[in-house]
């Protein structure tokens, strides 16, 4: 139950906050999507960590094996990875369209253009 | 003789699966269509069939109680269970009903003027619409926590795509903003579900509800609770997490806005009810964690601030979007009362608000079909040239304010009853005052349409065609019907509220 023993959860927390910070702080639409991906990936690691048992192997019945890792979180995360890819693809497609119509992917410049149009 | 009967019985027993599978399977077929008209006809048929299934399901639930359907024949805690009680049967009826009326409105002629898509891609619009409907129905019907997340993402991803095809280029940035905030919300929900799985080793909601009370004193359970609260709050546009909503609703195509305003946030409110009442139980959510003291101030702040902002909007679509944020506040206010009357008010308002916002946004769709704009100054004098459209708008507006004989009055009435039962009369006064704010912003539109002359130098617009007016008036008249005959809406809502708060006397 030491801090080092739970290193994977520390990595999850660091990745999660890194991704979240990029999403909030970045002005570039692509960078924000990168942050979003890092944020989502940290959750994948969280799920995979919880399925792992010390000394456990893949859940295939074999002689001499006593401990098996839980395969369910892995299956769940396969689904979540697909969702993450779809989100990223859709986000990038939107950024392409935004670049076509606004000519920029910096949020403040897009905002300035919208303000100008409103006047 | 026996064969059709047994086939019918087999169909009946698989209705829960068909409810979701039918629109899901129809979506790719729609996408393959080369012309939008065919795809529209298919999507409309499927939506009305889904509505029929929802009606049958609600009747079954009312006759024999909660239905449980094992997906693929795998028994409950291992396989995915579809579980239908009074609450989600009611929600299924609402979502499919609104979905069917709105898609009927969204004929190709109506879509092509409001959507930035080449004609040969219109079929994709209908396919995405069906996917979104699938997601919303899946969230509502499923009894599995992870399945809920997957359906949440299906509906969210298709809704970002649907918003982004709006004519205005700001629809693109609105969709992007919605994607970022929606994904953060969904990921928070995923983290919450993960913690619950670590604690209990199960994802089945019924099973979770049984096992959670033993582990709720742990810090992991509290963290799961917090992540789920924020995640769902983002999805249902809880003030101050509502920032994605006004732009998404204002710049998305009218059809899409009408559909989302009436269903998407409502389904998120349902998820909130399901997770905090069924999964965690009211005793933990509101007793130990005191969620009501988080929801109540945020709901009140949302109602007041969003209503005030709505008054100063010049784009009527944006005005109604802010009004939606305020109306979600009323639902959360009902929930934070934690009484059967309060929950009944919240569920009835959920239903009635879908009817009024559906009618209002469809009427706006008729307006922008004719004049190509939803700005207040462009709507001057429309009461004379488009009397039926503005009539429907006024009816929906009266319901939004809460005038007697409309559906909106019924929800405000039960909400006030619930508040006064708790003895919170300052809150009751605030609810009445904010209804006056609704009167002000609806009046601004009515005043422009009926008391201002048509702008000069432009041909007066014609009345909207019949195929747009019929769906609009269907929803507008539903506002009147459910304002007069409340036995169905209030009856089912009370049944659902009693299910959510077992063992409490009303």
Short mmCIF file of C-alpha atoms in Angstrom, two decimals, chain B residues 21-423:
data_model
loop_
_atom_site.label_atom_id
_atom_site.label_comp_id
_atom_site.label_asym_id
_atom_site.label_seq_id
_atom_site.Cartn_x
_atom_site.Cartn_y
_atom_site.Cartn_z
CA UNK B 21 -32.29 -1.77 -32.65
CA UNK B 22 -34.87 -0.46 -35.10
CA UNK B 23 -33.51 3.11 -35.42
CA UNK B 24 -29.94 1.80 -35.12
CA UNK B 25 -30.40 -0.58 -38.06
CA UNK B 26 -32.30 2.00 -40.10
CA UNK B 27 -29.53 4.61 -39.79
CA UNK B 28 -26.99 2.99 -42.19
CA UNK B 29 -29.81 2.14 -44.61
CA UNK B 30 -30.73 5.83 -44.61
CA UNK B 31 -27.10 6.77 -45.29
CA UNK B 32 -27.05 4.55 -48.37
CA UNK B 33 -29.96 6.41 -49.94
CA UNK B 34 -28.92 8.68 -52.78
CA UNK B 35 -31.73 11.15 -52.43
CA UNK B 36 -32.77 12.85 -49.23
CA UNK B 37 -36.49 12.34 -49.84
CA UNK B 38 -36.28 8.55 -49.61
CA UNK B 39 -34.11 8.71 -46.52
CA UNK B 40 -36.60 11.12 -44.95
CA UNK B 41 -39.52 8.76 -45.67
CA UNK B 42 -37.65 5.83 -44.12
CA UNK B 43 -36.51 7.82 -41.07
CA UNK B 44 -40.03 9.14 -40.49
CA UNK B 45 -41.54 5.65 -40.73
CA UNK B 46 -38.96 4.28 -38.32
CA UNK B 47 -39.50 7.12 -35.83
CA UNK B 48 -43.26 6.58 -35.80
CA UNK B 49 -42.75 2.80 -35.43
CA UNK B 50 -40.44 3.51 -32.47
CA UNK B 51 -43.19 5.70 -31.01
CA UNK B 52 -45.63 2.80 -31.42
CA UNK B 53 -43.22 0.48 -29.62
CA UNK B 54 -42.87 2.99 -26.78
CA UNK B 55 -46.66 3.16 -26.42
CA UNK B 56 -46.88 -0.64 -26.25
CA UNK B 57 -44.05 -0.76 -23.70
CA UNK B 58 -45.69 1.83 -21.47
CA UNK B 59 -48.96 -0.13 -21.58
CA UNK B 60 -47.12 -3.33 -20.68
CA UNK B 61 -45.36 -1.62 -17.78
CA UNK B 62 -48.63 -0.23 -16.50
CA UNK B 63 -50.29 -3.64 -16.78
CA UNK B 64 -47.63 -5.93 -15.30
CA UNK B 65 -45.02 -3.67 -13.67
CA UNK B 66 -41.28 -3.43 -14.33
CA UNK B 67 -40.03 -5.28 -17.42
CA UNK B 68 -36.61 -6.88 -17.57
CA UNK B 69 -35.10 -7.92 -20.89
CA UNK B 70 -31.86 -9.90 -21.07
CA UNK B 71 -29.95 -8.72 -24.16
CA UNK B 72 -28.85 -11.74 -26.21
CA UNK B 73 -30.25 -14.10 -23.58
CA UNK B 74 -27.44 -13.43 -21.07
CA UNK B 75 -28.89 -13.28 -17.56
CA UNK B 76 -28.86 -10.03 -15.63
CA UNK B 77 -25.71 -9.33 -13.60
CA UNK B 78 -23.44 -10.68 -16.37
CA UNK B 79 -25.27 -9.73 -19.51
CA UNK B 80 -26.69 -6.33 -20.40
CA UNK B 81 -30.16 -5.89 -19.03
CA UNK B 82 -32.79 -3.57 -20.42
CA UNK B 83 -34.98 -2.58 -17.53
CA UNK B 84 -38.17 -0.61 -18.04
CA UNK B 85 -40.20 0.86 -15.22
CA UNK B 86 -42.77 3.66 -15.14
CA UNK B 87 -40.06 6.35 -15.29
CA UNK B 88 -38.16 5.25 -18.35
CA UNK B 89 -41.25 3.97 -20.17
CA UNK B 90 -42.54 7.55 -19.83
CA UNK B 91 -39.20 8.91 -21.06
CA UNK B 92 -39.18 6.54 -24.05
CA UNK B 93 -42.64 7.74 -24.98
CA UNK B 94 -41.51 11.38 -24.74
CA UNK B 95 -38.30 10.92 -26.74
CA UNK B 96 -39.86 8.85 -29.53
CA UNK B 97 -42.94 11.10 -29.66
CA UNK B 98 -40.91 14.29 -30.05
CA UNK B 99 -38.47 12.51 -32.37
CA UNK B 100 -41.32 11.41 -34.64
CA UNK B 101 -43.03 14.82 -34.75
CA UNK B 102 -39.76 16.66 -35.44
CA UNK B 103 -38.62 14.29 -38.20
CA UNK B 104 -42.05 14.70 -39.83
CA UNK B 105 -41.34 18.42 -39.83
CA UNK B 106 -37.83 17.88 -41.21
CA UNK B 107 -38.87 17.12 -44.79
CA UNK B 108 -36.18 17.69 -47.31
CA UNK B 109 -37.60 21.02 -48.41
CA UNK B 110 -37.42 22.24 -44.81
CA UNK B 111 -33.95 20.91 -44.20
CA UNK B 112 -32.26 22.09 -47.35
CA UNK B 113 -32.69 25.78 -46.60
CA UNK B 114 -31.38 25.55 -43.05
CA UNK B 115 -28.55 23.05 -43.46
CA UNK B 116 -25.15 23.67 -44.99
CA UNK B 117 -24.93 20.38 -46.88
CA UNK B 118 -24.91 19.56 -50.59
CA UNK B 119 -28.14 17.90 -51.70
CA UNK B 120 -26.55 14.49 -52.24
CA UNK B 121 -25.54 14.36 -48.58
CA UNK B 122 -28.96 15.10 -47.11
CA UNK B 123 -29.52 11.38 -46.55
CA UNK B 124 -26.64 11.50 -44.05
CA UNK B 125 -28.45 14.12 -42.04
CA UNK B 126 -31.37 11.73 -41.53
CA UNK B 127 -29.00 8.85 -40.74
CA UNK B 128 -27.29 10.95 -38.05
CA UNK B 129 -30.68 11.97 -36.67
CA UNK B 130 -31.64 8.30 -36.30
CA UNK B 131 -28.31 7.54 -34.58
CA UNK B 132 -28.94 10.35 -32.14
CA UNK B 133 -32.40 8.98 -31.43
CA UNK B 134 -30.86 5.51 -30.92
CA UNK B 135 -28.43 6.92 -28.38
CA UNK B 136 -31.11 8.76 -26.44
CA UNK B 137 -33.39 5.71 -26.39
CA UNK B 138 -30.48 3.48 -25.35
CA UNK B 139 -29.56 5.74 -22.42
CA UNK B 140 -33.16 5.64 -21.30
CA UNK B 141 -33.84 1.94 -21.62
CA UNK B 142 -30.60 0.34 -20.44
CA UNK B 143 -30.08 -1.12 -17.00
CA UNK B 144 -26.30 -1.32 -17.34
CA UNK B 145 -24.05 1.53 -16.24
CA UNK B 146 -21.35 1.09 -18.88
CA UNK B 147 -23.92 0.58 -21.63
CA UNK B 148 -25.33 3.93 -20.55
CA UNK B 149 -21.96 5.57 -21.21
CA UNK B 150 -21.72 4.00 -24.68
CA UNK B 151 -25.20 5.20 -25.66
CA UNK B 152 -24.43 8.59 -24.17
CA UNK B 153 -21.47 8.87 -26.53
CA UNK B 154 -23.52 7.65 -29.52
CA UNK B 155 -26.08 10.37 -28.93
CA UNK B 156 -23.44 13.00 -28.14
CA UNK B 157 -21.23 12.34 -31.18
CA UNK B 158 -24.20 12.44 -33.52
CA UNK B 159 -25.47 15.61 -31.89
CA UNK B 160 -22.13 17.40 -32.42
CA UNK B 161 -22.37 16.44 -36.09
CA UNK B 162 -26.00 17.58 -36.34
CA UNK B 163 -25.25 20.96 -34.72
CA UNK B 164 -22.27 21.57 -37.00
CA UNK B 165 -24.32 21.53 -40.23
CA UNK B 166 -26.18 24.72 -39.33
CA UNK B 167 -26.15 27.48 -41.99
CA UNK B 168 -24.32 30.00 -39.83
CA UNK B 169 -20.57 29.39 -39.73
CA UNK B 170 -20.64 29.88 -35.96
CA UNK B 171 -22.40 26.49 -35.86
CA UNK B 172 -18.95 24.96 -36.40
CA UNK B 173 -17.36 26.62 -33.38
CA UNK B 174 -20.51 25.95 -31.33
CA UNK B 175 -20.27 22.25 -32.22
CA UNK B 176 -16.56 22.22 -31.36
CA UNK B 177 -17.22 23.83 -27.98
CA UNK B 178 -20.02 21.34 -27.33
CA UNK B 179 -17.69 18.47 -28.30
CA UNK B 180 -15.03 19.57 -25.83
CA UNK B 181 -17.41 20.12 -22.92
CA UNK B 182 -19.55 17.10 -23.74
CA UNK B 183 -16.54 14.80 -23.91
CA UNK B 184 -15.22 16.08 -20.58
CA UNK B 185 -18.66 15.43 -19.10
CA UNK B 186 -18.87 11.93 -20.56
CA UNK B 187 -15.33 11.11 -19.40
CA UNK B 188 -16.22 12.25 -15.87
CA UNK B 189 -19.20 9.91 -15.99
CA UNK B 190 -16.89 7.13 -17.18
CA UNK B 191 -14.53 7.74 -14.23
CA UNK B 192 -17.49 7.66 -11.84
CA UNK B 193 -18.75 4.37 -13.28
CA UNK B 194 -15.21 2.97 -13.05
CA UNK B 195 -15.01 3.77 -9.33
CA UNK B 196 -18.38 2.13 -8.76
CA UNK B 197 -17.15 -0.96 -10.59
CA UNK B 198 -13.99 -1.10 -8.45
CA UNK B 199 -16.13 -0.95 -5.32
CA UNK B 200 -18.79 -3.45 -6.24
CA UNK B 201 -17.52 -5.55 -9.16
CA UNK B 202 -20.76 -5.09 -11.05
CA UNK B 203 -22.11 -2.77 -13.72
CA UNK B 204 -25.75 -3.81 -13.61
CA UNK B 205 -27.73 -0.95 -12.07
CA UNK B 206 -30.08 -3.17 -10.09
CA UNK B 207 -27.10 -5.09 -8.72
CA UNK B 208 -25.22 -1.84 -8.02
CA UNK B 209 -28.18 -0.48 -6.08
CA UNK B 210 -28.11 -3.60 -3.90
CA UNK B 211 -24.36 -3.59 -3.27
CA UNK B 212 -23.65 0.13 -2.98
CA UNK B 213 -25.10 0.79 0.51
CA UNK B 214 -22.43 -1.49 2.03
CA UNK B 215 -19.56 0.52 0.52
CA UNK B 216 -20.86 4.10 0.44
CA UNK B 217 -18.90 5.25 3.54
CA UNK B 218 -15.65 4.90 1.55
CA UNK B 219 -13.87 7.81 -0.04
CA UNK B 220 -13.94 6.05 -3.41
CA UNK B 221 -17.75 6.13 -3.35
CA UNK B 222 -17.67 9.84 -2.53
CA UNK B 223 -15.27 10.47 -5.43
CA UNK B 224 -17.52 8.47 -7.77
CA UNK B 225 -20.47 10.53 -6.59
CA UNK B 226 -18.61 13.79 -7.26
CA UNK B 227 -17.42 12.76 -10.73
CA UNK B 228 -20.93 11.61 -11.70
CA UNK B 229 -22.49 14.84 -10.41
CA UNK B 230 -20.16 17.07 -12.42
CA UNK B 231 -20.33 14.84 -15.52
CA UNK B 232 -24.12 14.75 -15.57
CA UNK B 233 -24.22 18.45 -14.68
CA UNK B 234 -22.21 19.21 -17.83
CA UNK B 235 -24.52 17.06 -19.94
CA UNK B 236 -27.75 18.58 -18.67
CA UNK B 237 -26.45 22.17 -18.76
CA UNK B 238 -26.61 22.70 -15.01
CA UNK B 239 -25.79 26.34 -14.26
CA UNK B 240 -22.80 27.27 -14.41
CA UNK B 241 -21.87 24.33 -16.68
CA UNK B 242 -24.35 25.43 -19.36
CA UNK B 243 -21.96 27.49 -21.50
CA UNK B 244 -22.09 25.11 -24.48
CA UNK B 245 -25.87 25.22 -24.75
CA UNK B 246 -26.87 28.71 -25.97
CA UNK B 247 -24.53 28.72 -28.99
CA UNK B 248 -25.25 25.11 -29.92
CA UNK B 249 -29.00 25.74 -29.89
CA UNK B 250 -28.78 29.15 -31.56
CA UNK B 251 -26.63 28.14 -34.54
CA UNK B 252 -27.73 24.53 -35.10
CA UNK B 253 -30.44 23.92 -37.73
CA UNK B 254 -33.96 24.67 -36.38
CA UNK B 255 -35.03 21.05 -36.70
CA UNK B 256 -32.07 19.85 -34.67
CA UNK B 257 -32.57 22.54 -32.05
CA UNK B 258 -36.23 21.57 -31.64
CA UNK B 259 -35.25 17.93 -31.21
CA UNK B 260 -32.43 18.57 -28.73
CA UNK B 261 -34.22 21.19 -26.68
CA UNK B 262 -37.10 18.78 -26.22
CA UNK B 263 -35.17 15.55 -25.62
CA UNK B 264 -31.39 15.68 -25.08
CA UNK B 265 -31.25 17.63 -21.80
CA UNK B 266 -34.37 15.77 -20.62
CA UNK B 267 -32.62 12.43 -21.03
CA UNK B 268 -29.70 13.82 -18.98
CA UNK B 269 -32.16 14.78 -16.24
CA UNK B 270 -33.40 11.20 -16.39
CA UNK B 271 -29.81 9.94 -15.94
CA UNK B 272 -29.48 12.20 -12.91
CA UNK B 273 -32.68 10.74 -11.40
CA UNK B 274 -31.60 7.19 -12.18
CA UNK B 275 -28.13 7.52 -10.70
CA UNK B 276 -28.91 9.54 -7.61
CA UNK B 277 -32.22 7.94 -6.67
CA UNK B 278 -32.04 4.37 -7.98
CA UNK B 279 -28.29 3.69 -7.78
CA UNK B 280 -27.08 5.62 -4.75
CA UNK B 281 -30.49 5.94 -3.13
CA UNK B 282 -32.04 9.17 -1.87
CA UNK B 283 -30.80 8.53 1.67
CA UNK B 284 -27.15 8.66 0.58
CA UNK B 285 -27.40 11.26 -2.19
CA UNK B 286 -29.46 13.77 -0.27
CA UNK B 287 -28.95 12.68 3.34
CA UNK B 288 -25.22 11.98 3.55
CA UNK B 289 -23.93 13.90 0.53
CA UNK B 290 -26.53 16.71 0.75
CA UNK B 291 -26.79 17.04 -3.01
CA UNK B 292 -29.98 19.05 -2.57
CA UNK B 293 -27.94 21.91 -1.09
CA UNK B 294 -25.76 21.89 -4.21
CA UNK B 295 -28.66 21.64 -6.63
CA UNK B 296 -30.98 24.16 -4.99
CA UNK B 297 -28.75 27.28 -5.14
CA UNK B 298 -27.45 26.37 -8.61
CA UNK B 299 -31.00 25.79 -9.85
CA UNK B 300 -32.15 29.14 -8.48
CA UNK B 301 -29.10 30.97 -9.83
CA UNK B 302 -29.66 29.31 -13.22
CA UNK B 303 -33.35 30.24 -13.30
CA UNK B 304 -32.77 33.89 -12.42
CA UNK B 305 -29.63 34.59 -14.45
CA UNK B 306 -30.65 32.70 -17.60
CA UNK B 307 -34.12 34.30 -17.59
CA UNK B 308 -32.54 37.74 -17.26
CA UNK B 309 -30.05 37.08 -20.07
CA UNK B 310 -32.89 35.74 -22.25
CA UNK B 311 -34.67 39.10 -22.01
CA UNK B 312 -31.76 40.89 -23.68
CA UNK B 313 -31.31 38.56 -26.65
CA UNK B 314 -32.13 39.75 -30.15
CA UNK B 315 -31.88 36.34 -31.75
CA UNK B 316 -35.08 34.56 -30.74
CA UNK B 317 -33.46 31.13 -31.00
CA UNK B 318 -30.75 32.20 -28.59
CA UNK B 319 -33.38 33.67 -26.31
CA UNK B 320 -35.22 30.35 -26.16
CA UNK B 321 -31.91 28.55 -25.57
CA UNK B 322 -31.28 30.65 -22.46
CA UNK B 323 -34.86 30.04 -21.46
CA UNK B 324 -34.08 26.29 -21.67
CA UNK B 325 -31.26 26.72 -19.15
CA UNK B 326 -33.76 28.43 -16.83
CA UNK B 327 -36.36 25.70 -17.33
CA UNK B 328 -33.82 22.99 -16.48
CA UNK B 329 -33.40 24.97 -13.25
CA UNK B 330 -37.09 24.41 -12.47
CA UNK B 331 -36.66 20.65 -12.94
CA UNK B 332 -33.61 20.60 -10.66
CA UNK B 333 -35.51 22.70 -8.14
CA UNK B 334 -38.22 20.02 -8.10
CA UNK B 335 -35.59 17.30 -7.64
CA UNK B 336 -33.86 19.17 -4.81
CA UNK B 337 -37.12 19.15 -2.83
CA UNK B 338 -36.60 15.36 -2.40
CA UNK B 339 -40.31 14.69 -1.96
CA UNK B 340 -42.80 12.79 -4.06
CA UNK B 341 -44.57 16.04 -4.98
CA UNK B 342 -41.28 17.70 -5.91
CA UNK B 343 -40.20 14.77 -8.07
CA UNK B 344 -43.64 14.61 -9.68
CA UNK B 345 -43.27 18.30 -10.51
CA UNK B 346 -39.81 17.72 -11.98
CA UNK B 347 -40.94 14.79 -14.15
CA UNK B 348 -44.13 16.52 -15.27
CA UNK B 349 -42.15 19.64 -16.12
CA UNK B 350 -39.67 17.52 -18.03
CA UNK B 351 -42.56 16.26 -20.17
CA UNK B 352 -44.37 19.59 -20.50
CA UNK B 353 -41.21 21.54 -21.22
CA UNK B 354 -40.44 19.18 -24.09
CA UNK B 355 -43.88 19.96 -25.53
CA UNK B 356 -43.57 23.74 -25.16
CA UNK B 357 -39.97 24.09 -26.36
CA UNK B 358 -40.71 21.66 -29.20
CA UNK B 359 -43.65 23.81 -30.31
CA UNK B 360 -41.70 27.07 -29.92
CA UNK B 361 -38.64 25.90 -31.84
CA UNK B 362 -40.74 24.32 -34.60
CA UNK B 363 -42.67 27.59 -34.95
CA UNK B 364 -39.32 29.37 -35.23
CA UNK B 365 -38.37 26.79 -37.84
CA UNK B 366 -41.46 27.84 -39.85
CA UNK B 367 -40.40 31.49 -39.49
CA UNK B 368 -36.85 30.91 -40.65
CA UNK B 369 -38.15 28.72 -43.50
CA UNK B 370 -39.99 31.78 -44.85
CA UNK B 371 -37.78 34.72 -43.89
CA UNK B 372 -34.42 32.98 -43.40
CA UNK B 373 -33.74 34.55 -40.02
CA UNK B 374 -34.74 34.25 -36.39
CA UNK B 375 -33.82 37.81 -35.39
CA UNK B 376 -36.37 39.80 -33.47
CA UNK B 377 -36.36 42.81 -35.82
CA UNK B 378 -36.97 40.54 -38.82
CA UNK B 379 -40.05 39.09 -37.16
CA UNK B 380 -41.89 42.44 -37.11
CA UNK B 381 -45.43 42.20 -38.43
CA UNK B 382 -45.34 38.44 -38.91
CA UNK B 383 -48.52 38.04 -36.85
CA UNK B 384 -50.50 39.33 -39.83
CA UNK B 385 -48.74 37.48 -42.65
CA UNK B 386 -48.04 34.20 -40.85
CA UNK B 387 -50.97 33.97 -38.40
CA UNK B 388 -50.85 30.18 -37.92
CA UNK B 389 -47.12 30.10 -37.23
CA UNK B 390 -47.22 32.97 -34.78
CA UNK B 391 -50.37 31.48 -33.23
CA UNK B 392 -48.47 28.29 -32.44
CA UNK B 393 -45.58 30.35 -31.10
CA UNK B 394 -47.90 32.34 -28.84
CA UNK B 395 -49.55 29.17 -27.54
CA UNK B 396 -46.16 27.64 -26.76
CA UNK B 397 -45.10 30.92 -25.14
CA UNK B 398 -48.18 31.03 -22.92
CA UNK B 399 -47.40 27.50 -21.81
CA UNK B 400 -43.81 28.51 -21.08
CA UNK B 401 -45.03 31.36 -18.87
CA UNK B 402 -47.43 29.00 -17.11
CA UNK B 403 -50.84 30.45 -17.97
CA UNK B 404 -53.76 28.32 -16.68
CA UNK B 405 -55.19 25.77 -19.15
CA UNK B 406 -51.71 25.17 -20.62
CA UNK B 407 -49.27 22.41 -19.74
CA UNK B 408 -46.83 24.91 -18.22
CA UNK B 409 -49.36 25.84 -15.56
CA UNK B 410 -49.60 22.22 -14.38
CA UNK B 411 -45.84 21.93 -13.86
CA UNK B 412 -45.61 25.27 -12.02
CA UNK B 413 -48.61 24.28 -9.89
CA UNK B 414 -47.01 21.02 -8.69
CA UNK B 415 -43.67 22.73 -8.24
CA UNK B 416 -45.25 25.38 -6.01
CA UNK B 417 -47.14 22.70 -4.07
CA UNK B 418 -43.88 20.85 -3.45
CA UNK B 419 -42.07 24.04 -2.38
CA UNK B 420 -44.87 25.08 -0.02
CA UNK B 421 -44.91 21.58 1.51
CA UNK B 422 -41.32 22.24 2.54
CA UNK B 423 -42.36 25.70 3.74
#
